[in-house]
Amino acid sequence: MPVIEPFRIKVVEPIQMTTRRQREEVLEEAGKNLFSVPAESIIIDLLTDSGTGAMSARQWAAMMVGDESYAGGASFRRFEAAVKDIFGFERVIPTHQGRAAERILASTLCQPGNVVPNNTHFDTTRANIEATGAVAVDLPCSESVDLQEPAPFKGNMDLEGLVKSLDENVGNVPFVMVTVTNNGGGGQPVSMENIRRVSRICRERGIPFYLDACRFAENSFFIKQREDAYRSLSLIDIAREMFGYADGCTMSAKKDGMANIGGFLCTNDREVARQEEELLILTEGFPTYGGLAGRDLEAIAVGLYEALDPDYQTYRHASTRYLGDKLAAGGVPIIQPPGGHAIYIDAAAMLPHLPRDQFPGQALALELFLHGGIRSVETGSVMFGSRDAESGKEIPARNELLRLAIPRRVYTQSQIDYVVEVVLEIFAQRHRIRGVRIVEQPQRLRHFSAVFDFVEREAVAINEGVLAAP
Ligand SMILES: Cc1ncc(COP(=O)(O)O)c(C=O)c1O
């Protein structure tokens, strides 16, 4: 049976159609940075799956009974009950989004010089850990290196690397974290076996083990599909087992909380929770609202269960895979197998005529917008690379990727077919794509506000024998 969207559309938001000419003007005004483009001039927005989903009728209904009391609100109790039911941790601390939970966790547990291993830190997780003076270490598994290799759990942590890192840093690791699914590593899942083994390694050494749980429901679905022992278990039971191996978690409810804003921090350690609540009051708010309105807590309490609905997850995975399979069938190099929330195009492989300091991912992102009004995001050397302060030389990232993130319950199959057509048309003309250079950039997180320009055609390098056609 074909997989269809398991919902009907009750409210619609018009999309403003634009011409290439209009988009050229908009892009010029935006300094060729897609973060600066007004959202109304975008036809299909695949910038992120974070906070961009459509809420259900049940979530909107729950929002109407939001209790906006400053302290002791009923909405908090409903939210806390849902989180405890699924996640199972003793203490639940609401925050306005995931990075606030990360900041509070890192400020509570990390000291300068500490080391925090993760399968792959998300950029805000890394930044919050490094802001305390600790060192964030990525330990992705070896299968993740080959982008084309269709291994089932490429988000796993490298266990040998973890043991080595812990042995080299005895007494200096405040916690270990595993990110499910592994966003920085292509949206790839982490197996239950890997989580169980990380947990054992940490418990043998008395080190707290945390999950970055943003996409916990998508990861649970992957475990059900790909790990034999879990085929007959429900998603909620898989999620409960996964959290049972951890001592706490950080969560952005903008992903698998199915909400437009929100997050939380959990722990089983009462003393840690007490210290975290002190910090929470300082910047987020009282522990029964933590920077959110009561109605936001209600939307999350409902959304967490909706993310675990098997029909929803079946559709979510099928629709992401649909985009990936169509692009791959047309010859576009993507990270294989497709992840849960996004398709990642290997821009360096697609545009071999562009050297890495001409940012192939950014060049492709700009062309996608100009050609079809589609917004995507570069997750390559613009986002993760840097410029050496002394020599001015670019230090590239591990990969040059373009991410097409799929908002939850927002776009229909015909809109995704449009994305496929646009990408394939660009693919057919790929040798014409010009590289880009950075004209201006801030010191940190440059992708948000840098100003770019196209490299003059004469300067387009001839790389790996592929000529840049004029
Ligand atoms: C894996 C991961 N962790 C943490 C975050 C941060 O969450 P937020 O954007 O809610 O601060 C994100 C956001 O995209 C993420 O993907």
mmCIF file of C-alpha atoms and ligand atoms in Angstrom, residues 50 97-99 102 122 124 179 183 212 214-215 252 254-255, ligand 1:
data_model
loop_
_atom_site.group_PDB
_atom_site.id
_atom_site.type_symbol
_atom_site.label_atom_id
_atom_site.label_comp_id
_atom_site.label_asym_id
_atom_site.label_seq_id
_atom_site.Cartn_x
_atom_site.Cartn_y
_atom_site.Cartn_z
ATOM 1 C CA SER A 50 13.004 23.168 13.819
ATOM 2 C CA GLN A 97 14.225 25.956 23.452
ATOM 3 C CA GLY A 98 16.940 23.326 23.260
ATOM 4 C CA ARG A 99 19.948 25.579 23.524
ATOM 5 C CA GLU A 102 22.192 22.991 26.885
ATOM 6 C CA PHE A 122 25.191 20.043 17.314
ATOM 7 C CA THR A 124 24.726 25.121 19.814
ATOM 8 C CA THR A 179 22.653 12.973 19.912
ATOM 9 C CA ASN A 183 21.941 15.933 12.977
ATOM 10 C CA ASP A 212 20.378 15.106 23.112
ATOM 11 C CA CYS A 214 15.588 16.416 19.829
ATOM 12 C CA ARG A 215 14.602 13.689 17.341
ATOM 13 C CA SER A 252 14.299 20.931 21.735
ATOM 14 C CA LYS A 254 10.722 22.350 18.151
ATOM 15 C CA LYS A 255 11.547 19.002 16.580
HETATM 16 C C1 LIG B 1 20.617 17.907 17.478
HETATM 17 C C2 LIG B 1 20.223 19.272 17.961
HETATM 18 N N1 LIG B 1 20.494 19.649 19.219
HETATM 19 C C3 LIG B 1 20.141 20.852 19.697
HETATM 20 C C4 LIG B 1 19.475 21.774 18.900
HETATM 21 C C5 LIG B 1 19.132 23.127 19.477
HETATM 22 O O1 LIG B 1 17.763 23.291 19.650
HETATM 23 P P1 LIG B 1 17.077 24.745 19.586
HETATM 24 O O2 LIG B 1 17.158 25.201 18.173
HETATM 25 O O3 LIG B 1 15.682 24.502 20.058
HETATM 26 O O4 LIG B 1 17.834 25.639 20.509
HETATM 27 C C6 LIG B 1 19.169 21.422 17.587
HETATM 28 C C7 LIG B 1 18.459 22.405 16.715
HETATM 29 O O5 LIG B 1 18.405 22.288 15.506
HETATM 30 C C8 LIG B 1 19.540 20.144 17.098
HETATM 31 O O6 LIG B 1 19.266 19.748 15.840
#
